[in-house]
PDB file of C-alpha atoms in Angstrom:
ATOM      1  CA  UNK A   1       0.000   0.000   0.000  1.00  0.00           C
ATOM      2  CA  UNK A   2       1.402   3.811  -0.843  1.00  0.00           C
ATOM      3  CA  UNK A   3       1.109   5.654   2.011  1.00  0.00           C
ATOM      4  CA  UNK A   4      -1.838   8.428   1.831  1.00  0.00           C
ATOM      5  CA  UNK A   5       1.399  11.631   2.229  1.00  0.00           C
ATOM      6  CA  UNK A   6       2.967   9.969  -1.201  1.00  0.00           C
ATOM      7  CA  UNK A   7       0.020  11.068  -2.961  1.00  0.00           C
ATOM      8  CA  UNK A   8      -0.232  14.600  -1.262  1.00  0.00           C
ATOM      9  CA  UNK A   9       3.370  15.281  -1.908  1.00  0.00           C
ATOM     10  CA  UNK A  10       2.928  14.311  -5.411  1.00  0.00           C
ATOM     11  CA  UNK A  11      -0.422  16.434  -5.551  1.00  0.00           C
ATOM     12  CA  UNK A  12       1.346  19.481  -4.558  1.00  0.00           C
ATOM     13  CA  UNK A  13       4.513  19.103  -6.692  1.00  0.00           C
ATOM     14  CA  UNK A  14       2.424  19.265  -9.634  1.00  0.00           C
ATOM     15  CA  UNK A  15       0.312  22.207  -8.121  1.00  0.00           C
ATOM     16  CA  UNK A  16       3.634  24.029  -7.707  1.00  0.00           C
ATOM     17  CA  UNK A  17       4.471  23.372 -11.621  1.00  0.00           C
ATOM     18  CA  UNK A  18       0.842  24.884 -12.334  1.00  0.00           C
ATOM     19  CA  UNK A  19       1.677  27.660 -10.564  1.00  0.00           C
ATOM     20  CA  UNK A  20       5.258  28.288 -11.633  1.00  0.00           C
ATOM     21  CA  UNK A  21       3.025  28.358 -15.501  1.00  0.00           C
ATOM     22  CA  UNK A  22       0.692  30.554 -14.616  1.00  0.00           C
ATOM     23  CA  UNK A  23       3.232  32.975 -13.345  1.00  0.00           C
ATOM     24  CA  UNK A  24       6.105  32.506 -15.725  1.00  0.00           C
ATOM     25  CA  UNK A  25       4.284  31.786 -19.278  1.00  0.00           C
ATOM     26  CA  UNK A  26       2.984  34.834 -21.523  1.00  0.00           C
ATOM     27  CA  UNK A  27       0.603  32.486 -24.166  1.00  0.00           C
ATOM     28  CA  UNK A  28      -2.859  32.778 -22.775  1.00  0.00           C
ATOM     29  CA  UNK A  29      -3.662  29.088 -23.751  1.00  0.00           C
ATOM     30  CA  UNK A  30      -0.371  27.874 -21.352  1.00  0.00           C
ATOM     31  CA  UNK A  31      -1.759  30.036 -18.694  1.00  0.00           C
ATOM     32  CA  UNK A  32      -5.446  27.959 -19.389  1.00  0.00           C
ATOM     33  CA  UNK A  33      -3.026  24.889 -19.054  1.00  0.00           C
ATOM     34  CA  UNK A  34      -1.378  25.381 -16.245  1.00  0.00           C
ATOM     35  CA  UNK A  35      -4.913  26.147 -14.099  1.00  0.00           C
ATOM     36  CA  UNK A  36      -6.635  22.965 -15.177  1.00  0.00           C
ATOM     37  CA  UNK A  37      -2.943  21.277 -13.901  1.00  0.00           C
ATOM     38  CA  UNK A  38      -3.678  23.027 -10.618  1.00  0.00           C
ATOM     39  CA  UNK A  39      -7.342  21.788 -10.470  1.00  0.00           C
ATOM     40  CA  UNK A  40      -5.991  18.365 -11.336  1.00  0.00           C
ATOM     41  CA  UNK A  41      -3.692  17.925  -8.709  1.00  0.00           C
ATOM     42  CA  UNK A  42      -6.629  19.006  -6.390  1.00  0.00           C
ATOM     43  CA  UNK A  43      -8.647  16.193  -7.583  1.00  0.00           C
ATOM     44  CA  UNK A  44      -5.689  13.801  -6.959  1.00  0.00           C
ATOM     45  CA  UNK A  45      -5.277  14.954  -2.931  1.00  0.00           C
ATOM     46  CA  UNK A  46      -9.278  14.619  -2.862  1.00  0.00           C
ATOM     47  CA  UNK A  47      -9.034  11.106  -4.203  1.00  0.00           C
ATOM     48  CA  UNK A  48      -6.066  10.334  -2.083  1.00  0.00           C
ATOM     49  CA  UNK A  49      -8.083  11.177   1.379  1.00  0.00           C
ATOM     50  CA  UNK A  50     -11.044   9.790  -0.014  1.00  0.00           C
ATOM     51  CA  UNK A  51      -9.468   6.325   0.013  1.00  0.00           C
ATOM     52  CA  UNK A  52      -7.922   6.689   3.206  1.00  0.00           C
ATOM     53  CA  UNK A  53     -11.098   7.529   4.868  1.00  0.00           C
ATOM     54  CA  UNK A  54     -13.051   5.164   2.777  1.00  0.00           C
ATOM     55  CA  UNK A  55     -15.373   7.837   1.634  1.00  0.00           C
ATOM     56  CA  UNK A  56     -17.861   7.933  -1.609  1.00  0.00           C
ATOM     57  CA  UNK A  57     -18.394  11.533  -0.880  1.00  0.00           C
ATOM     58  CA  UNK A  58     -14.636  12.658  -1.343  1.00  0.00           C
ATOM     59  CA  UNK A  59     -14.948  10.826  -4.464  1.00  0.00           C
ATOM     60  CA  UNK A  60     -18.456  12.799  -5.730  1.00  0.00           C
ATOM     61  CA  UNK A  61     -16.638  16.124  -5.246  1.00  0.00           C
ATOM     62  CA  UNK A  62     -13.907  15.004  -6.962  1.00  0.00           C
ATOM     63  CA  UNK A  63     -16.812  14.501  -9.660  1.00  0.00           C
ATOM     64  CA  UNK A  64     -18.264  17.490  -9.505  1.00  0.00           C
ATOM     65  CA  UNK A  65     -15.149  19.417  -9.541  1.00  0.00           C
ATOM     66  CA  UNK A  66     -13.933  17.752 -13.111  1.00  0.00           C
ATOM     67  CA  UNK A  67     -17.808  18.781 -14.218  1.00  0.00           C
ATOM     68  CA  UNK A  68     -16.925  22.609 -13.212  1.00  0.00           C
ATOM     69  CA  UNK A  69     -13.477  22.524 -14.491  1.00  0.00           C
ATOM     70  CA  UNK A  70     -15.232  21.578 -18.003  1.00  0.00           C
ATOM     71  CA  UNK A  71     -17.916  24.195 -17.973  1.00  0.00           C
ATOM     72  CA  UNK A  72     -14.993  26.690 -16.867  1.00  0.00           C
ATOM     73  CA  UNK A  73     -12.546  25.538 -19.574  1.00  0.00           C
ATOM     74  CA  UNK A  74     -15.260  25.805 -22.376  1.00  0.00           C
ATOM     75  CA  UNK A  75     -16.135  29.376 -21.207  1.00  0.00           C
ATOM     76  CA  UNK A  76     -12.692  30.669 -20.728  1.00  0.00           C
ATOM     77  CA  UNK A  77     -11.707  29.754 -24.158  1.00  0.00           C
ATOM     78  CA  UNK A  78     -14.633  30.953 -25.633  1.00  0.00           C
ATOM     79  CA  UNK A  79     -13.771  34.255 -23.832  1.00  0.00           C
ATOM     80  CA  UNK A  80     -10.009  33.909 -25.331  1.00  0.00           C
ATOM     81  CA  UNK A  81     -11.150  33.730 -28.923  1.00  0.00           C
ATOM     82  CA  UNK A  82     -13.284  36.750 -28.338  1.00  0.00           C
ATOM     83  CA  UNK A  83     -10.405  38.633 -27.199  1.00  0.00           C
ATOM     84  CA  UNK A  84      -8.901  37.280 -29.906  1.00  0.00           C
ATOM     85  CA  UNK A  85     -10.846  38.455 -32.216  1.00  0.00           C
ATOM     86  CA  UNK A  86      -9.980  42.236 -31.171  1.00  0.00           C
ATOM     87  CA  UNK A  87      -6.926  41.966 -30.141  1.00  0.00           C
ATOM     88  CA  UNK A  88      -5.085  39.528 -32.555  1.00  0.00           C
ATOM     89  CA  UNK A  89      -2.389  38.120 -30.009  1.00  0.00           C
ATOM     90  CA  UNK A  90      -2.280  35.563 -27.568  1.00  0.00           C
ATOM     91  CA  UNK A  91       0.052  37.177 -24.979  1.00  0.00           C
ATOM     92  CA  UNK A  92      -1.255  38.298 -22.206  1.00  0.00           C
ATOM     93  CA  UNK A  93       1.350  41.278 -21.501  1.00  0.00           C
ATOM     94  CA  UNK A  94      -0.735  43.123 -24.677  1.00  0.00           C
ATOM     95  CA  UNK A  95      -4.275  42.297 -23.001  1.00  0.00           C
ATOM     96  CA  UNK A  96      -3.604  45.006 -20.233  1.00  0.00           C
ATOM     97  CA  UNK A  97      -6.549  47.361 -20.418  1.00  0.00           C
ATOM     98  CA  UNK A  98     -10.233  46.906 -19.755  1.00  0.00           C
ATOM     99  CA  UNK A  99     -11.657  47.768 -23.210  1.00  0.00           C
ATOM    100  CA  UNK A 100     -12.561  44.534 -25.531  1.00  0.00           C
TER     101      UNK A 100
ATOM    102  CA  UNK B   1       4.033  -3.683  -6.196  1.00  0.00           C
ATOM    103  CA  UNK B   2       2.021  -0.912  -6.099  1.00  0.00           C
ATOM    104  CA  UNK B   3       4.762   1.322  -4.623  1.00  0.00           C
ATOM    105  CA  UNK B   4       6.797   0.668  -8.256  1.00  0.00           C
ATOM    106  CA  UNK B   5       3.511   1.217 -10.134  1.00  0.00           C
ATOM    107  CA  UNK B   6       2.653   4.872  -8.407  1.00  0.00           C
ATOM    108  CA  UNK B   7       6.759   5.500  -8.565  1.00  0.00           C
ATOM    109  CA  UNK B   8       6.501   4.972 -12.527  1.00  0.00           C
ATOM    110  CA  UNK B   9       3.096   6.860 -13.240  1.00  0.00           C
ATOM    111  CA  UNK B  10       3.947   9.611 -10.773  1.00  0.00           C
ATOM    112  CA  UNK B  11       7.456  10.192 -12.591  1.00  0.00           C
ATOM    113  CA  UNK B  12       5.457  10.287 -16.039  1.00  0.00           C
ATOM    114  CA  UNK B  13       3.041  12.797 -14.397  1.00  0.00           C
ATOM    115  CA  UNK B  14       5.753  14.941 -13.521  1.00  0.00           C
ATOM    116  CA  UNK B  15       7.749  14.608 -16.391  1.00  0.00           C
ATOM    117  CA  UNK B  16       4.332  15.494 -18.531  1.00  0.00           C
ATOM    118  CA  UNK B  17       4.101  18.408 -16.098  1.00  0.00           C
ATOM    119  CA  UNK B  18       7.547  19.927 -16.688  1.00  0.00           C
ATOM    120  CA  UNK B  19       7.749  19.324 -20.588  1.00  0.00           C
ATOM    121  CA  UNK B  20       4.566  21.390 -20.700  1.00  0.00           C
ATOM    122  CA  UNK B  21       6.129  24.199 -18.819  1.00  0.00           C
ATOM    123  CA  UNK B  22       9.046  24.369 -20.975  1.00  0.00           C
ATOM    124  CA  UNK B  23       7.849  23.742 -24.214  1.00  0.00           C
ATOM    125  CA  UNK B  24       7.706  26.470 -26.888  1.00  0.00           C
ATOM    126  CA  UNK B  25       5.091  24.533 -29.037  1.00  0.00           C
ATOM    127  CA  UNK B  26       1.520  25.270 -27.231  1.00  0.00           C
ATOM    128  CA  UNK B  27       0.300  21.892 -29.618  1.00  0.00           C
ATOM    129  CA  UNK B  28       3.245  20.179 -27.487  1.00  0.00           C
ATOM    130  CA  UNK B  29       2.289  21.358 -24.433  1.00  0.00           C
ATOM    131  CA  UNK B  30      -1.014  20.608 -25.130  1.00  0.00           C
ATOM    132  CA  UNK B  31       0.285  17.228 -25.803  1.00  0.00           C
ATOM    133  CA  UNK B  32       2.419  16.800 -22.697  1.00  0.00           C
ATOM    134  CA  UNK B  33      -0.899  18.013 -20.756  1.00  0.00           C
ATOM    135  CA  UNK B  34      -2.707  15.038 -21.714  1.00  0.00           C
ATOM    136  CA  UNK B  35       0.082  12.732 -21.116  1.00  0.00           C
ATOM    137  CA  UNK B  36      -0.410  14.088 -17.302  1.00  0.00           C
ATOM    138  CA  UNK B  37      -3.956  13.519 -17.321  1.00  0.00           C
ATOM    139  CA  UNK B  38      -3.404  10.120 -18.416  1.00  0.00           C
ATOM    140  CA  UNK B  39      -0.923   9.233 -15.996  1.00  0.00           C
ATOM    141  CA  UNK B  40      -3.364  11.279 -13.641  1.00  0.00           C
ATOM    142  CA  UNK B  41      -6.272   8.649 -14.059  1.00  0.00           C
ATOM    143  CA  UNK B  42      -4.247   5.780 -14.099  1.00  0.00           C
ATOM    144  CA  UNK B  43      -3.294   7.104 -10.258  1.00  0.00           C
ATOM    145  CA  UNK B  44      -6.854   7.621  -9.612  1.00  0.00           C
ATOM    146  CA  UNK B  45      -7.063   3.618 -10.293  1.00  0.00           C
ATOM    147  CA  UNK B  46      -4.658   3.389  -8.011  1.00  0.00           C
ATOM    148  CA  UNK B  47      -6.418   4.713  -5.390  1.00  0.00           C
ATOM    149  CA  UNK B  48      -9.552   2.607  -5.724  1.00  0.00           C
ATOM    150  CA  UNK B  49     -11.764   5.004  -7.732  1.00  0.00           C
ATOM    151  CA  UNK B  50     -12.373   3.378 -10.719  1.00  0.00           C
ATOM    152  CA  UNK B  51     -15.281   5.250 -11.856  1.00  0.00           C
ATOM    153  CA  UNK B  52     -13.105   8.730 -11.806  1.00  0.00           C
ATOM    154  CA  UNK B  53     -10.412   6.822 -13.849  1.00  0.00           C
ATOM    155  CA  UNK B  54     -13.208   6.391 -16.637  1.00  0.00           C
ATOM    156  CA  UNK B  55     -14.205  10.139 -15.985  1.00  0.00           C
ATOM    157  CA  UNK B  56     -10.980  11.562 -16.417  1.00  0.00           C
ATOM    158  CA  UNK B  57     -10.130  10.143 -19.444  1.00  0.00           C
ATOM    159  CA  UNK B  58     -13.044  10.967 -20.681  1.00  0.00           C
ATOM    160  CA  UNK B  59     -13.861  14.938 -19.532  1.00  0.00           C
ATOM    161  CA  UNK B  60     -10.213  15.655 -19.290  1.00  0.00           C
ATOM    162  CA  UNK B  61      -8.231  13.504 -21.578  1.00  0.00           C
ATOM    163  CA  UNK B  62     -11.002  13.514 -23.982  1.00  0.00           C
ATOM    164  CA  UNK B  63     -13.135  16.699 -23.984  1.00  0.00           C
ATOM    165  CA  UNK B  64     -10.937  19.358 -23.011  1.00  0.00           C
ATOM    166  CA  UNK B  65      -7.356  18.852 -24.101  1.00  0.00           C
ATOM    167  CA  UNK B  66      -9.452  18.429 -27.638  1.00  0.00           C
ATOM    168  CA  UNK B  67     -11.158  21.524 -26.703  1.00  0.00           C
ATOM    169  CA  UNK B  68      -7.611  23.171 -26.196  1.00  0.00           C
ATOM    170  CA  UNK B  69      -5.952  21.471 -29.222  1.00  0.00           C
ATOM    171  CA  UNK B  70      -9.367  22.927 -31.552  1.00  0.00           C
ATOM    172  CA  UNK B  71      -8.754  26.542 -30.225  1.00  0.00           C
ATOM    173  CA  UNK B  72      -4.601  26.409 -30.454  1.00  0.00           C
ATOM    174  CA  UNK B  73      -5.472  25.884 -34.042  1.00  0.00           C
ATOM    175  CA  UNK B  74      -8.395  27.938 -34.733  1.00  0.00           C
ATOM    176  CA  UNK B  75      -6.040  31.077 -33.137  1.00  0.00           C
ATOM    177  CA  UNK B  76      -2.304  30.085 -34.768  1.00  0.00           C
ATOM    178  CA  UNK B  77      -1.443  30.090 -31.208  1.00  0.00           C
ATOM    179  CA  UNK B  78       1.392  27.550 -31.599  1.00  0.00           C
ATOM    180  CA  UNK B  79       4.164  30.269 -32.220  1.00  0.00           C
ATOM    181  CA  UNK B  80       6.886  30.766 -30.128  1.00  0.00           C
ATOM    182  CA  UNK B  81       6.385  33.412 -27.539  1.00  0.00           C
ATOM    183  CA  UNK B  82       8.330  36.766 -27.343  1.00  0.00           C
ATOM    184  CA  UNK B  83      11.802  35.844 -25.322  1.00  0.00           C
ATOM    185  CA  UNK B  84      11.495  39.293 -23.561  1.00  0.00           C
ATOM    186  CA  UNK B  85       9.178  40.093 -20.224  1.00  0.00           C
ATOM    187  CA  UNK B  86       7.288  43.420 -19.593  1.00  0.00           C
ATOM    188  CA  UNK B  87       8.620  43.226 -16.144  1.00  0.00           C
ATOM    189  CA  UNK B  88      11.637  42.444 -16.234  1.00  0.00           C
ATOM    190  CA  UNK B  89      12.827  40.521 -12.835  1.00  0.00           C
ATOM    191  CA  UNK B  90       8.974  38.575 -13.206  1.00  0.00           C
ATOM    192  CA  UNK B  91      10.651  34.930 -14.562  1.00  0.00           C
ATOM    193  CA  UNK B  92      13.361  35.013 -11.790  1.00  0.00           C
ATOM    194  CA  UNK B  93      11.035  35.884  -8.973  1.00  0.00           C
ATOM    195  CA  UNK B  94       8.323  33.790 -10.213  1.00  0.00           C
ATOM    196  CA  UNK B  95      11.251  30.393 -10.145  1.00  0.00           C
ATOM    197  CA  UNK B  96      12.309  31.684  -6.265  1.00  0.00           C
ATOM    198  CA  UNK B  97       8.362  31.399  -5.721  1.00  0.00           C
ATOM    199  CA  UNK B  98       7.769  28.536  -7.205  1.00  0.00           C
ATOM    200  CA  UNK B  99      11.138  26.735  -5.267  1.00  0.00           C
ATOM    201  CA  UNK B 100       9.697  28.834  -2.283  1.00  0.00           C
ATOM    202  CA  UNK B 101       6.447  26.835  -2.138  1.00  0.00           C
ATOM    203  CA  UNK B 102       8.419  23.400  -3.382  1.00  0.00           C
ATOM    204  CA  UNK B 103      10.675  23.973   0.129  1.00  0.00           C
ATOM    205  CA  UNK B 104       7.394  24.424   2.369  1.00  0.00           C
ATOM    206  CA  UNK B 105       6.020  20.842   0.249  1.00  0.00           C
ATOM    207  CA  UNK B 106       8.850  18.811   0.605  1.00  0.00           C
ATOM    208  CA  UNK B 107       9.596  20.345   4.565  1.00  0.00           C
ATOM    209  CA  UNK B 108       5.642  19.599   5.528  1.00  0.00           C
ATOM    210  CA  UNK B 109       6.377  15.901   3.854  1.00  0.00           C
ATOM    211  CA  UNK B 110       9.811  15.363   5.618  1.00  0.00           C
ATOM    212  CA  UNK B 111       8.594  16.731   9.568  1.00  0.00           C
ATOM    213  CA  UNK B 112       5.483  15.133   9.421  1.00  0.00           C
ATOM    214  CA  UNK B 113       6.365  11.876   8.451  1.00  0.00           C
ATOM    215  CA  UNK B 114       5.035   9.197   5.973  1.00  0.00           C
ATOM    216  CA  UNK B 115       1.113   8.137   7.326  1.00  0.00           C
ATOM    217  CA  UNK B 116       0.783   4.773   8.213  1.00  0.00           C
ATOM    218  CA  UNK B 117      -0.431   2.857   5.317  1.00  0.00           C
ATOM    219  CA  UNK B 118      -4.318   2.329   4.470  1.00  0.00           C
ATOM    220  CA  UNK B 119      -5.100  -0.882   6.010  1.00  0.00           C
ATOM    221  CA  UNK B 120      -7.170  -3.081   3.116  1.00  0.00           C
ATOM    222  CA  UNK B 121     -10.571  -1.940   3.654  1.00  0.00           C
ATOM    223  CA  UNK B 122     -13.104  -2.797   1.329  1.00  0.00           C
ATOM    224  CA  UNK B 123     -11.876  -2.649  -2.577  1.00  0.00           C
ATOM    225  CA  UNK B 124     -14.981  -1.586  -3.718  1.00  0.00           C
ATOM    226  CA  UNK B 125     -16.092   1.637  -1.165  1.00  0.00           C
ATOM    227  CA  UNK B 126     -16.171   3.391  -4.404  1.00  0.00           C
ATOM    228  CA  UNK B 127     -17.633   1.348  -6.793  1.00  0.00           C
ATOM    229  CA  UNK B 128     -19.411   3.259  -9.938  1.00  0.00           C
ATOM    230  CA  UNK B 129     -23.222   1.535  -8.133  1.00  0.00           C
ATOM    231  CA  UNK B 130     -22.072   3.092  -5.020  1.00  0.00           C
ATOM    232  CA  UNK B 131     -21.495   6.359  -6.492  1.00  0.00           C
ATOM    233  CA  UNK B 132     -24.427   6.214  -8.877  1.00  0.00           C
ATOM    234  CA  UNK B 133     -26.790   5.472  -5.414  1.00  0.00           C
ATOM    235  CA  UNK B 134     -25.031   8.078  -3.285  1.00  0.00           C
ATOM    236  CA  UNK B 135     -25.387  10.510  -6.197  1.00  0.00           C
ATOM    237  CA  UNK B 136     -29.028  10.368  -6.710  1.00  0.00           C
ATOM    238  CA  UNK B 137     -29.778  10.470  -3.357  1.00  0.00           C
ATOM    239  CA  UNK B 138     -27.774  11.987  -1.083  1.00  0.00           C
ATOM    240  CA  UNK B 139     -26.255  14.524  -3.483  1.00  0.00           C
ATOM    241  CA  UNK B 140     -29.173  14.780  -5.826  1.00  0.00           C
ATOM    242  CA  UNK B 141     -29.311  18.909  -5.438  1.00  0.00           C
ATOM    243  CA  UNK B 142     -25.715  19.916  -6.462  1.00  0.00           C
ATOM    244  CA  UNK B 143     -26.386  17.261  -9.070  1.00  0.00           C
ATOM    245  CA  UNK B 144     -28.689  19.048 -10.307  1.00  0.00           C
ATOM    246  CA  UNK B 145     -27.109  22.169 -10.209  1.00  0.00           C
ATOM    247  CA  UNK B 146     -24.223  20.989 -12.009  1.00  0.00           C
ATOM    248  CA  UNK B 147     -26.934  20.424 -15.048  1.00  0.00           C
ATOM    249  CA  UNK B 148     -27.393  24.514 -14.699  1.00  0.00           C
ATOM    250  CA  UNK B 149     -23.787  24.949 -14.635  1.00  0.00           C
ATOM    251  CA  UNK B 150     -23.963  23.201 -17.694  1.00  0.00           C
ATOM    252  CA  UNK B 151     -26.299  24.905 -19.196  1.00  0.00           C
ATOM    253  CA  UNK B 152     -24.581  28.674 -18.427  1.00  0.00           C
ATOM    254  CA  UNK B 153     -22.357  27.599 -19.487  1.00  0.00           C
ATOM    255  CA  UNK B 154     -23.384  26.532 -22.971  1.00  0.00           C
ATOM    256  CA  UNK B 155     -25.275  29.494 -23.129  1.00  0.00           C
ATOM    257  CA  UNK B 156     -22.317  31.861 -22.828  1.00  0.00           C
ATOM    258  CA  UNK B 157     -20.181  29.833 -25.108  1.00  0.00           C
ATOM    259  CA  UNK B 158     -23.067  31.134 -28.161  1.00  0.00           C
ATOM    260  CA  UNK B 159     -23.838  34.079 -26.853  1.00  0.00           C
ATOM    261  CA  UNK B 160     -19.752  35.079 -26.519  1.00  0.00           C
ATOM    262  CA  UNK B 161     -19.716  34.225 -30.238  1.00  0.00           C
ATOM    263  CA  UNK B 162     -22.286  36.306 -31.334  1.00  0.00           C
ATOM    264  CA  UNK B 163     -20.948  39.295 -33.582  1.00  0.00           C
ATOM    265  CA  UNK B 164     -21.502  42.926 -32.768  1.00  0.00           C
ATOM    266  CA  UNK B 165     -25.338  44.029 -34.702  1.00  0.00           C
ATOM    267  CA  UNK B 166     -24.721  44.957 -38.225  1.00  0.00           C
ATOM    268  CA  UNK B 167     -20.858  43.290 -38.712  1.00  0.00           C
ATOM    269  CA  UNK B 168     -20.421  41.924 -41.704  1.00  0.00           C
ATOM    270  CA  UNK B 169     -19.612  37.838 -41.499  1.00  0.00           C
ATOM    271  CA  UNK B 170     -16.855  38.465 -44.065  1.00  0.00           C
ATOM    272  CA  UNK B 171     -15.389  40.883 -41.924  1.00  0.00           C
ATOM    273  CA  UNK B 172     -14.840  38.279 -38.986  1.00  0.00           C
ATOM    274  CA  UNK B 173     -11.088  37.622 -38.613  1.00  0.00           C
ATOM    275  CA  UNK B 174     -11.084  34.038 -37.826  1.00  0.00           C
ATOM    276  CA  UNK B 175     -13.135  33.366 -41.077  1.00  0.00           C
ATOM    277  CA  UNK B 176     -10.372  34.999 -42.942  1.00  0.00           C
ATOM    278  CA  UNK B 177      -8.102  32.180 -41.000  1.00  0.00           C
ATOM    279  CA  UNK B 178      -9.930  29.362 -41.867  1.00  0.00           C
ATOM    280  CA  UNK B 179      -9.392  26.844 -43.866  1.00  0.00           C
ATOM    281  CA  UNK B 180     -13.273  25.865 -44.840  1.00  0.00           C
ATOM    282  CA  UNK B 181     -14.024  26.736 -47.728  1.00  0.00           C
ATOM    283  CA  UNK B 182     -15.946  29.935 -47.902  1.00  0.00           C
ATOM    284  CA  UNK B 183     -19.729  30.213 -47.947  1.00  0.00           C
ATOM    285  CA  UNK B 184     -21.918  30.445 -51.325  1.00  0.00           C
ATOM    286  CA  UNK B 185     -22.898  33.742 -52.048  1.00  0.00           C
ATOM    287  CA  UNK B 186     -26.164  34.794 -50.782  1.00  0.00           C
ATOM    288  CA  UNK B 187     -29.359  34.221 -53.293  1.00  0.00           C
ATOM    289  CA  UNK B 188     -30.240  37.535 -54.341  1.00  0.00           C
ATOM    290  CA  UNK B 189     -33.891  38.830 -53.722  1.00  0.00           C
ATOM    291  CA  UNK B 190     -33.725  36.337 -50.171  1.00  0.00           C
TER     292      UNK B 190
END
């Protein structure tokens, strides 16, 4: 058996490398990448302490969260190809003022 | 035997991780991304949950990453990015953070000390009829609410792509970009 802290450590190792893209990356799309990374390694500490506890419920958020992440990743990248549309880059230093 | 099998699909997760960090190629990183989500679910089997293995490969792996790869395309996105930063000292600071919250990981891991191993419960808490009967009953509301979610949004998605009133469709830069051919003229007197 793994031990439950294995899978935590693991879980925030790759949250740190979602982070670390978020902060460091200028293409929009990585940026969109590295959050869904994030909420992934989320799920994987949910699952983790849903099996140590035995739970079905851990595992039902974990469920719903993947259902949110989907609704929020179809939204957000319709949003980007609106900017697009505008703005005709994908960097995100040139999307710096309010207007559309 | 299970320690070797987490060892090997945690590595790939990580490796999938990094490569998509560094790579210049967003299709590559895109790439990479599902690799991680793979290697993601196949750890979720490890843990019992067999019914989120099937979901992840199937949301993540297979609706979203797809999702991605359509709109790297759709926007030429897959150019290298300018080497420069606005803000200068931003990639430097951004690695100390990163290494910053790495350290407070690894030192929470190391003082804490490894939890005492799961003792074999029952292989099947989380079965996919155990989930499906918790789901309807207990958690029948936000289940239902996620259907709303849903439906937002769905509803945004067409309504974001809506054009301004009176822009011309020819005038629509991404129709200019793509590939299809273009539509028939309209009949005249319509």
């Amino acid at each position: 058996m793994v031990p439950t802290s294995y899978y935590v450590l693991l879980s925030a190792v790759l949250f740190t490398f979602g982070v670390l893209g978020v902060l460091t990356r200028r293409n929009a799309l990585i940026v969109f990448m590295s959050v869904e990374l994030m909420l992934n390694s989320a799920n994987l500490a949910l699952v983790a302490f849903a099996q140590q506890r035995q739970s079905t419920a851990g595992q039902i958020l974990v469920f719903f969260v993947i259902t949110v992440a989907a609704a929020e990743v179809a939204v957000g990248l319709a949003l980007l190809v609106t900017i697009f549309r505008s703005k005709r880059t994908t960097n995100i230093d040139e999307i710096s003022t309010l207007k559309g | 035997m299970e320690l070797v099998v987490f060892i090997i699909t945690a590595a790939v997760a990580i490796i999938g991780a990094a490569a998509m960090l560094v790579s210049r190629n967003a299709i590559h990183s895109a790439l990479f991304l599902l690799l991680n989500f793979s290697a993601i679910a196949v750890l979720f089997l490890l843990l019992r949950a067999p019914f989120l293995f099937a979901v992840q490969l199937i949301v993540y792996a297979g609706a979203i990453i797809v999702l991605f790869l359509f709109v790297v395309m759709l926007l030429g996105a897959e150019r290298a990015e300018d080497e420069r930063d606005r803000i200068g000292w931003q990639r430097p600071v951004a690695a100390l953070m990163g290494l910053l919250l790495l350290g407070e990981a690894l030192y929470v891991f190391v003082s804490r000390g490894v939890s005492a191993a799961v003792p074999p419960g029952s292989e099947d808490f989380a079965a996919p009829e155990k989930i499906g009967a918790a789901l309807f009953s207990s958690y029948l509301l936000p289940f239902e609410i996620t259907s709303v979610i849903l439906l937002a949004a769905l509803v945004g998605v067409v309504v974001l792509h809506q054009r301004e009133g009176g822009a011309a469709p020819e005038a629509d830069p991404l129709r200019e970009m793509s590939t299809i051919a273009p539509e028939p003229t309209r009949p005249q007197g319509g």
